[in-house]
Amino acid sequence: MNTNKLDLNNCANCPVHNVGNLKKLGINMSDYDYVIALAGNPNTGKSTVFNNLTGLKQHTGNWPGKTVTRAEGGFEFNDSRFKIVDLPGTYSLLSSSTDEEVARDFILFGQPDVTVIVADATRLERNLNLVLQVLEITDRAILCLNLMDEARRNKIDIDVRTLSKDLGIPVIPTEARQNIGMQELLNSINEVASGKFICKPYRMKGKSKELNSAVGKLSQKIKREYPNIPNSNWVALRLLEGDQSIIDAVRTGELGNIKEVKRGITKEELQEEEAV
Amino acid sequence: MIKQTEHNNEEILSLANNLRWDLGQNFHDQLMESIFANATTIAQRSVTTSKEKPLFSFDRALDRIVTSPVLGFPVMFIILAVVFWITVQGANIPSEFLASILINDIHPALKSFAGSIGTPLWLSGVLIDGAYLAMAWVVSVMLPPMAIFFPLFTLLEDFGYLPRVAFNMDNLYRRAGAHGKQALTMAMGFGCNAAGVVATRVIDSPRERLIAIITNNFSLCNGRWPTQILIATIFIGGVVPAQIAGLVSAAAVVGIAVLGIVFSLVVSFGLSKTMLKGEASTFSLELPPYRPPRILRTLYTSLIDRTIIVLWRAVVFAVPAGMVIWLVANISMGGESIAQIFINWVDPVAVIIGLNGVIILAYIIAIPANEIVIPTVLMLTVIVAGLTGVGSGSGVMFDAGSASATGTILTAGGWTLLTGINLMLFSLLHNPCSTTIYTIYKETKSVKWTLVSTFLPIVMGIVVCFFVTQIWRLFTGA
């Protein structure tokens, strides 16, 4: 039963294990090197992971929909300063309620350096729907497979290495409530953010030829008009689906500066960020 | 920065339109299907579930009871009643202890110190008899019940019970024309209405979101639980034999909380049939697994997050309120204090709705924060009843740390069981606190809906208290 328990004490001598290198900054952080987004289905423990990493005490609760706005915090690890953004839980990036839009817009336009997707290990298949959608938008992602203790209790066994190979991103099993697996997660965040680990994210199969070519055509056109915007494929897909908020953003030309609008940051911060 | 011309943007959109036309209607569904199919393939490769079914699934067995159509509601009431019963029983002794230190020992010491350094009477009055005593009062009355109630409530939340409450309530809200998720925001409002109002963001439809915002005030919040618990202990618990007093007062508080839920349903129904017409939209609510609550961590966070923050807020508002109380009680016009004049003026109206001038004045002084209503009521009662030997002069809050002492003062001030019941009702049904009103404005960006949310409950409170009083008097002949 305890064979696959994530026992950290065994690897205290391993370079991965650098407890001393984590400095929790809470919200007192003026500038940062990397931005981390924390996404995932509702009630998978995003806020618990967030609190573990930042030392903040965001109220956590065992119910879906607890976080409706973004919470931000920071930490320092291996001499890099990370800003971490806790997003509201969402089942998909394809719908349009306010809380889901917050998550979607941030991943889409906020261009986080790493998106950590927190998934419920006991409901992996359903959680993967969101993972796959995130991987369509961003290359740099980590799957934090949380609630491993519950999976164990429910006699669910997950082959983490196969999963990681299939998805092409790091998969870190954790038990955030017990603060287990956080070191590995931190290390992985650091590696992906600094480019030491290059993700080769899984791309969805089985999209029709027609769809692919339509997305390609539209995406090219979008890129010509808005060379700065990331994920033009995703924007193209949303336009094809008739997503009203994206259509409006194109019509008003807001798409070009949506990044700074949605993040609500000041000009100075933007310049600072560009300097980094 | 590249300047975008409208022409090019329209070109993108028209291309999108043409392509969409070519793709046909159902490509969104196809896309979703392919996501699901991909997820299934990946999951199958890495997940193995043990063949042997667990003999007994704790989660499912428990859910069968707490979300059962028959037992769901009774179980909910019993759990709430137990929580209040523990709170009522446990809070009295530490309250008395705190009051004896803060009010009996420290207050006279401060007074004699102020006297010895020659502080003018009005200054020591405002600072020590007003500000300090208001603060001491809030701490001794509110801290013990909160320190017991919040951890218990947080344990329930951490365990995963709140979504079950929402699950039970969902059907009722849908029938009232509101969104089922309103049950969740309502549960959130039991902690703090301002938080509950923010939580309504989970509701997609603006119509249903407005209903949820307007009715959130009917969830008793942190600031009002202590009032309910204290008044129930004194007046409801006081009329039954001592052995069952705790149980009966807990049941009374549950009754008020349930009444709040009933009001939120009725008002939701009314709104969805009048000002905010429309059909309820569907949604799916996921019941999270039960998780063993982390007791120590819960105790810690609920003390830091809730108890201390709520207490601090109460103290911050109590200090200026204490000064105001002292001033209105001590500044006289034509031989009577301002407080006295106001109370005499509104008393005839207040009595019609079964309250009294003191309560109305206390509510006005306490608009910034519901938490300080009870201390204000008690202090003003002393002035009106002209009780001597309790306080050391008008505008001084006195030792009434224990519920029985508080009861003595209130009874001397002419309070009856009816006054107590009406105060509990009025505390449920009145305007939201200033923080919540501000949050409502921020969330709705509408003066109209902010005003509706503010005045609707207060009008309802007056109407309900009026009818309760008239019917009561009809039957008792009082």
Coordinates of N, CA and C in Angstrom, one line a residue, chain A residues 42-45 48 51 56-66 68-69 91-92 94 97-99 120 122-126 128-129 132-133 147 150 153-159 162-163 166-167 176-178 202-208 210-211 214-215 217-218 221-222 225-228 237-242 247 250-253 256-257 260, chain B residues 1-6 8-13 15-17 19-20 22-23 27-28 30-32 34-50 52 54 59 154 157-164 181 183-185 187-188 198-204 209 284-294 297 300-301 304-306:
Chain A
P42 N -12.0 22.7 -10.8 CA -12.4 23.1 -9.5 C -12.1 22.1 -8.4
N43 N -11.7 22.5 -7.2 CA -11.6 21.7 -6.1 C -10.5 20.6 -6.3
T44 N -9.4 20.9 -6.9 CA -8.3 20.0 -7.0 C -7.2 20.3 -6.1
G45 N -7.3 21.5 -5.4 CA -6.3 21.9 -4.5 C -5.3 22.9 -5.0
T48 N -4.4 25.3 -2.2 CA -3.5 24.6 -1.2 C -2.0 24.6 -1.8
N51 N -0.7 28.2 -1.5 CA -0.3 28.5 -0.1 C 1.0 27.9 0.2
L56 N 1.5 32.1 1.8 CA 0.3 32.9 2.1 C -0.8 32.0 2.6
K57 N -1.8 32.6 3.3 CA -2.8 31.8 3.8 C -4.2 32.2 3.2
Q58 N -4.2 32.0 1.9 CA -5.4 32.1 1.1 C -6.4 31.1 1.7
H59 N -7.6 31.6 1.9 CA -8.6 30.7 2.5 C -8.8 29.5 1.5
T60 N -8.7 28.3 2.1 CA -9.0 27.1 1.2 C -10.3 26.5 1.7
G61 N -10.9 25.7 0.9 CA -12.1 25.1 1.3 C -12.4 23.9 0.4
N62 N -13.1 22.9 1.0 CA -13.4 21.7 0.2 C -14.6 22.0 -0.6
W63 N -14.6 22.9 -1.6 CA -15.7 23.0 -2.5 C -15.3 23.6 -3.8
P64 N -16.0 23.2 -4.8 CA -15.6 23.8 -6.1 C -16.1 25.3 -6.2
G65 N -15.3 26.1 -6.8 CA -15.7 27.5 -7.0 C -15.4 28.4 -5.9
K66 N -14.4 28.0 -5.1 CA -14.1 28.9 -3.9 C -13.3 30.1 -4.4
V68 N -12.8 32.8 -7.0 CA -13.4 33.3 -8.2 C -12.6 34.4 -8.9
T69 N -11.6 34.9 -8.1 CA -10.7 35.9 -8.7 C -9.3 35.4 -8.7
Y91 N -13.5 23.8 -15.8 CA -13.5 22.5 -16.4 C -13.0 22.6 -17.8
S92 N -13.1 23.7 -18.4 CA -12.8 23.9 -19.8 C -12.4 25.3 -20.1
L94 N -13.4 26.6 -23.0 CA -14.2 26.8 -24.2 C -15.5 27.5 -23.8
S97 N -18.3 31.7 -18.7 CA -18.7 32.4 -17.5 C -17.5 33.2 -17.0
T98 N -17.8 34.2 -16.1 CA -16.8 35.2 -15.7 C -15.6 34.5 -15.1
D99 N -15.8 33.5 -14.2 CA -14.7 32.9 -13.5 C -13.8 32.1 -14.5
D120 N -6.8 16.3 -10.3 CA -7.2 15.4 -9.3 C -6.9 14.0 -9.8
T122 N -7.7 11.2 -8.7 CA -8.8 10.2 -8.7 C -9.7 10.4 -9.9
R123 N -9.6 11.5 -10.6 CA -10.5 11.8 -11.7 C -9.6 12.2 -12.9
L124 N -8.6 11.4 -13.2 CA -7.6 11.9 -14.2 C -8.2 12.1 -15.5
E125 N -9.0 11.2 -16.0 CA -9.5 11.3 -17.3 C -10.3 12.6 -17.6
R126 N -11.1 12.9 -16.6 CA -11.9 14.2 -16.8 C -11.0 15.4 -16.7
L128 N -8.0 15.5 -17.6 CA -7.1 15.6 -18.8 C -7.8 16.5 -19.9
N129 N -9.1 16.6 -19.9 CA -9.8 17.4 -20.9 C -9.2 18.8 -20.8
L132 N -5.4 19.0 -21.9 CA -5.2 19.0 -23.3 C -5.6 20.4 -23.9
Q133 N -6.6 21.0 -23.4 CA -6.9 22.3 -23.9 C -5.8 23.3 -23.6
L147 N -3.6 15.1 -4.9 CA -4.6 14.1 -4.2 C -4.2 12.7 -4.5
E150 N -5.6 10.3 -2.0 CA -6.9 9.8 -2.2 C -7.0 8.7 -3.3
R153 N -6.1 5.6 -1.7 CA -7.1 5.1 -0.9 C -8.2 4.4 -1.8
N154 N -8.4 5.0 -3.0 CA -9.4 4.4 -3.9 C -8.8 3.4 -4.8
K155 N -7.6 2.9 -4.5 CA -7.0 1.9 -5.2 C -6.8 2.2 -6.7
I156 N -6.4 3.5 -6.9 CA -6.2 3.9 -8.3 C -4.7 4.0 -8.4
D157 N -4.1 3.4 -9.4 CA -2.7 3.5 -9.6 C -2.4 4.2 -10.9
I158 N -1.5 5.2 -10.8 CA -1.2 6.0 -12.0 C 0.3 5.9 -12.4
D159 N 0.5 5.5 -13.6 CA 1.9 5.3 -14.1 C 2.4 6.7 -14.5
T162 N 4.7 7.0 -17.8 CA 4.0 6.9 -19.0 C 3.2 8.2 -19.3
L163 N 2.5 8.6 -18.3 CA 1.7 9.8 -18.5 C 2.5 11.0 -18.9
D166 N 3.5 10.5 -22.5 CA 2.4 10.8 -23.4 C 2.1 12.2 -23.6
L167 N 2.1 12.9 -22.5 CA 1.7 14.4 -22.5 C 2.9 15.2 -23.0
A176 N -0.8 17.8 -1.7 CA -0.5 19.2 -1.3 C -1.0 19.5 0.1
R177 N -2.0 18.8 0.5 CA -2.5 19.0 1.9 C -1.5 18.6 2.9
Q178 N -0.7 17.6 2.5 CA 0.3 17.1 3.5 C 1.7 17.7 3.1
Y202 N 1.8 17.3 -26.0 CA 0.9 16.4 -26.9 C 0.0 17.3 -27.7
R203 N -0.1 17.0 -28.9 CA -1.1 17.8 -29.7 C -2.3 16.9 -30.0
M204 N -3.4 17.4 -30.0 CA -4.6 16.6 -30.1 C -4.7 15.9 -31.5
K205 N -5.0 14.7 -31.5 CA -5.2 14.0 -32.7 C -6.7 13.9 -33.1
G206 N -6.9 13.6 -34.3 CA -8.3 13.4 -34.7 C -9.1 14.6 -35.1
K207 N -8.4 15.8 -35.2 CA -9.1 17.0 -35.7 C -9.2 16.8 -37.2
S208 N -10.3 17.2 -37.7 CA -10.6 17.0 -39.1 C -9.6 17.8 -40.0
E210 N -10.3 19.5 -42.6 CA -10.9 20.8 -42.9 C -10.6 21.8 -41.8
L211 N -10.8 21.3 -40.6 CA -10.6 22.2 -39.4 C -9.2 22.7 -39.4
A214 N -8.6 25.3 -42.0 CA -9.3 26.5 -41.7 C -8.5 27.3 -40.6
V215 N -8.1 26.6 -39.6 CA -7.4 27.2 -38.5 C -6.1 27.8 -39.0
K217 N -5.3 28.9 -42.1 CA -5.5 30.1 -42.9 C -5.8 31.3 -42.0
L218 N -6.7 31.1 -41.1 CA -7.1 32.2 -40.3 C -6.0 32.7 -39.4
K221 N -3.5 34.9 -41.1 CA -4.0 36.3 -41.3 C -3.9 37.0 -39.9
I222 N -4.2 36.4 -38.8 CA -4.2 37.0 -37.5 C -2.7 37.4 -37.2
E225 N -1.7 40.6 -38.9 CA -2.2 41.8 -38.2 C -1.6 42.0 -36.9
Y226 N -1.5 41.0 -36.1 CA -1.0 41.1 -34.7 C 0.2 40.2 -34.5
P227 N 1.4 40.7 -35.0 CA 2.5 39.8 -34.9 C 2.9 39.5 -33.4
N228 N 2.5 40.3 -32.5 CA 2.9 40.1 -31.1 C 2.1 39.1 -30.3
L237 N -9.2 29.4 -33.7 CA -10.2 28.4 -33.3 C -11.4 29.1 -32.7
R238 N -11.1 30.0 -31.8 CA -12.2 30.7 -31.0 C -13.0 31.5 -32.0
L239 N -12.4 32.1 -33.0 CA -13.1 32.9 -34.0 C -14.0 32.0 -34.8
L240 N -13.5 30.9 -35.1 CA -14.3 29.9 -35.9 C -15.5 29.5 -35.1
E241 N -15.3 29.4 -33.8 CA -16.4 28.9 -33.0 C -17.4 30.1 -32.7
G242 N -17.0 31.3 -33.1 CA -17.9 32.4 -32.9 C -17.9 32.9 -31.4
I247 N -14.4 37.9 -30.8 CA -14.8 38.7 -32.0 C -14.7 40.2 -31.6
V250 N -11.3 41.5 -31.6 CA -10.7 41.8 -32.9 C -11.3 43.0 -33.5
R251 N -12.6 43.1 -33.4 CA -13.3 44.3 -34.0 C -12.8 45.6 -33.5
T252 N -12.6 45.7 -32.2 CA -12.1 47.0 -31.6 C -10.6 47.1 -31.7
G253 N -9.9 46.1 -32.1 CA -8.5 46.1 -32.2 C -7.9 45.9 -30.8
G256 N -4.8 43.5 -29.9 CA -3.4 43.9 -29.9 C -2.9 44.2 -28.5
N257 N -3.7 44.9 -27.6 CA -3.2 45.3 -26.3 C -4.0 44.5 -25.2
E260 N -2.1 43.7 -21.8 CA -1.9 44.6 -20.7 C -3.3 45.0 -20.1
Chain B
M1 N 4.6 49.9 -31.8 CA 3.2 49.4 -31.9 C 2.6 49.6 -33.3
I2 N 2.0 48.5 -33.8 CA 1.5 48.6 -35.1 C 0.0 49.2 -35.0
K3 N -0.3 50.1 -35.8 CA -1.6 50.7 -35.7 C -2.6 49.7 -36.5
Q4 N -3.6 49.4 -35.8 CA -4.6 48.5 -36.4 C -5.6 49.3 -37.1
T5 N -5.9 48.9 -38.3 CA -7.0 49.6 -39.0 C -8.2 48.7 -38.9
E6 N -9.3 49.4 -38.9 CA -10.6 48.7 -38.8 C -10.8 47.8 -40.0
N8 N -8.7 46.0 -41.7 CA -8.0 44.7 -41.6 C -8.7 43.8 -40.5
N9 N -9.2 44.4 -39.5 CA -9.9 43.6 -38.5 C -11.2 43.0 -39.0
E10 N -11.9 43.8 -39.8 CA -13.1 43.3 -40.4 C -12.8 42.1 -41.4
E11 N -11.6 42.3 -42.0 CA -11.2 41.2 -43.0 C -11.0 39.9 -42.2
I12 N -10.4 40.0 -41.1 CA -10.2 38.7 -40.3 C -11.5 38.1 -39.9
L13 N -12.4 39.0 -39.5 CA -13.7 38.5 -39.1 C -14.5 37.9 -40.3
L15 N -13.2 36.6 -42.9 CA -12.6 35.3 -43.3 C -13.1 34.2 -42.3
A16 N -13.1 34.6 -41.0 CA -13.6 33.6 -40.0 C -15.0 33.2 -40.3
N17 N -15.9 34.1 -40.7 CA -17.2 33.8 -41.0 C -17.3 32.8 -42.2
L19 N -15.0 30.8 -43.3 CA -14.5 29.5 -43.0 C -15.5 28.7 -42.1
R20 N -16.1 29.4 -41.2 CA -17.1 28.8 -40.3 C -18.2 28.2 -41.2
D22 N -18.0 27.1 -44.2 CA -17.5 25.9 -44.8 C -17.5 24.7 -43.9
L23 N -17.1 25.0 -42.6 CA -16.9 23.9 -41.7 C -18.2 23.2 -41.3
F27 N -19.0 21.4 -35.8 CA -17.6 21.2 -35.6 C -17.1 21.4 -34.2
H28 N -17.9 22.2 -33.5 CA -17.6 22.4 -32.0 C -17.8 21.1 -31.3
Q30 N -17.6 18.2 -32.6 CA -16.6 17.3 -33.0 C -15.3 17.5 -32.2
L31 N -15.0 18.8 -32.1 CA -13.8 19.2 -31.4 C -13.8 18.7 -29.9
M32 N -15.0 18.9 -29.3 CA -15.1 18.4 -27.9 C -15.0 16.9 -27.8
S34 N -13.3 15.1 -29.8 CA -12.0 14.6 -30.0 C -11.1 14.9 -28.8
I35 N -11.4 16.0 -28.0 CA -10.7 16.2 -26.8 C -11.0 15.0 -25.8
F36 N -12.3 14.7 -25.7 CA -12.7 13.6 -24.8 C -12.0 12.3 -25.2
A37 N -12.0 12.0 -26.5 CA -11.4 10.8 -27.0 C -9.9 10.7 -26.7
N38 N -9.2 11.9 -26.9 CA -7.8 11.9 -26.6 C -7.5 11.7 -25.2
A39 N -8.4 12.3 -24.3 CA -8.2 12.2 -22.9 C -8.4 10.8 -22.4
T40 N -9.4 10.1 -23.0 CA -9.6 8.7 -22.7 C -8.4 7.8 -23.0
T41 N -7.9 8.0 -24.2 CA -6.8 7.2 -24.7 C -5.6 7.4 -23.7
I42 N -5.3 8.6 -23.4 CA -4.1 8.9 -22.5 C -4.4 8.3 -21.2
A43 N -5.5 8.5 -20.6 CA -5.8 8.0 -19.3 C -5.7 6.5 -19.2
Q44 N -6.3 5.9 -20.3 CA -6.3 4.4 -20.2 C -4.8 3.8 -20.2
R45 N -3.9 4.5 -20.8 CA -2.6 4.0 -20.9 C -1.9 4.1 -19.5
S46 N -2.3 5.0 -18.7 CA -1.5 5.2 -17.4 C -2.3 4.9 -16.2
V47 N -3.6 4.8 -16.2 CA -4.3 4.6 -15.0 C -4.8 3.1 -14.9
T48 N -4.5 2.5 -13.7 CA -5.0 1.2 -13.5 C -5.8 1.2 -12.2
T49 N -7.0 0.8 -12.3 CA -7.9 0.8 -11.1 C -8.0 -0.7 -10.6
S50 N -7.8 -0.8 -9.3 CA -7.9 -2.2 -8.7 C -9.2 -2.8 -9.1
E52 N -10.8 -5.3 -7.5 CA -11.7 -5.5 -6.4 C -12.3 -4.2 -5.9
P54 N -14.1 -1.8 -3.4 CA -14.1 -1.7 -1.9 C -15.5 -2.2 -1.4
D59 N -17.7 7.4 1.4 CA -18.3 8.6 0.8 C -19.7 8.4 0.3
T154 N -15.5 25.9 9.9 CA -14.4 25.7 9.0 C -14.1 24.2 8.8
E157 N -16.6 22.8 6.5 CA -16.2 23.2 5.2 C -15.1 22.4 4.6
D158 N -14.1 22.2 5.5 CA -12.9 21.4 5.1 C -13.3 20.0 4.8
F159 N -14.2 19.5 5.6 CA -14.6 18.1 5.4 C -15.4 17.9 4.1
G160 N -16.0 18.9 3.6 CA -16.7 18.8 2.3 C -18.2 18.9 2.5
Y161 N -18.7 19.3 3.6 CA -20.2 19.3 3.9 C -20.9 20.4 3.1
L162 N -20.3 21.6 3.0 CA -21.0 22.7 2.4 C -21.6 22.4 1.0
P163 N -20.8 21.8 0.1 CA -21.4 21.4 -1.2 C -22.6 20.6 -1.1
R164 N -22.7 19.7 -0.1 CA -23.9 18.9 0.1 C -25.1 19.8 0.5
K181 N -26.5 27.5 -8.3 CA -25.3 27.8 -7.6 C -25.5 28.9 -6.5
A183 N -27.2 28.5 -4.1 CA -27.1 27.8 -2.8 C -25.6 27.8 -2.3
L184 N -24.7 27.8 -3.2 CA -23.3 27.9 -2.8 C -22.9 29.3 -2.3
T185 N -23.4 30.3 -3.0 CA -23.0 31.7 -2.6 C -23.8 32.0 -1.3
A187 N -24.3 29.8 1.1 CA -23.5 29.2 2.1 C -22.3 30.0 2.4
M188 N -21.7 30.6 1.4 CA -20.6 31.5 1.6 C -21.0 32.7 2.4
V198 N -19.2 38.5 -3.7 CA -18.1 38.3 -4.6 C -18.2 36.9 -5.2
A199 N -18.6 36.0 -4.4 CA -18.7 34.6 -4.9 C -19.7 34.4 -5.9
T200 N -20.7 35.3 -6.1 CA -21.7 35.1 -7.1 C -21.1 35.2 -8.5
R201 N -19.9 35.5 -8.6 CA -19.2 35.5 -10.0 C -19.3 34.1 -10.6
V202 N -19.5 33.1 -9.8 CA -19.6 31.7 -10.4 C -20.9 31.6 -11.2
I203 N -21.8 32.5 -11.1 CA -23.1 32.4 -11.8 C -23.0 33.2 -13.1
D204 N -23.2 32.5 -14.2 CA -23.0 33.1 -15.5 C -24.0 34.1 -15.9
R209 N -27.4 36.2 -11.3 CA -26.4 36.7 -10.5 C -26.9 37.9 -9.6
S284 N -24.1 21.9 -13.6 CA -23.9 20.7 -12.9 C -23.0 21.0 -11.7
L285 N -23.3 20.4 -10.6 CA -22.6 20.6 -9.3 C -21.8 19.3 -9.0
E286 N -20.5 19.5 -8.8 CA -19.8 18.3 -8.5 C -19.6 18.2 -7.0
L287 N -20.0 17.0 -6.5 CA -19.8 16.8 -5.1 C -18.3 16.3 -4.8
P288 N -17.5 17.1 -4.1 CA -16.2 16.7 -3.9 C -16.1 15.6 -2.9
P289 N -15.1 14.8 -3.0 CA -15.0 13.7 -2.0 C -14.8 14.3 -0.6
Y290 N -15.3 13.5 0.4 CA -15.0 13.9 1.8 C -13.6 13.8 2.0
R291 N -13.0 14.8 2.7 CA -11.6 14.7 3.1 C -11.5 14.8 4.6
P292 N -10.6 14.0 5.2 CA -10.5 14.1 6.6 C -10.0 15.6 6.9
P293 N -10.7 16.3 7.8 CA -10.3 17.7 8.0 C -8.9 17.7 8.7
R294 N -8.1 18.7 8.3 CA -6.8 18.8 9.1 C -7.1 19.7 10.3
R297 N -4.5 22.5 11.5 CA -4.4 23.6 10.5 C -5.7 24.4 10.4
Y300 N -5.9 26.7 13.3 CA -5.0 27.8 13.1 C -5.6 28.8 12.1
T301 N -6.0 28.3 10.9 CA -6.4 29.3 9.8 C -7.7 29.9 10.2
I304 N -6.9 32.7 12.6 CA -6.2 33.8 12.0 C -7.1 34.5 10.9
D305 N -7.6 33.6 10.0 CA -8.3 34.1 8.9 C -9.7 34.8 9.3
R306 N -10.4 34.1 10.2 CA -11.7 34.6 10.4 C -11.8 35.3 11.7

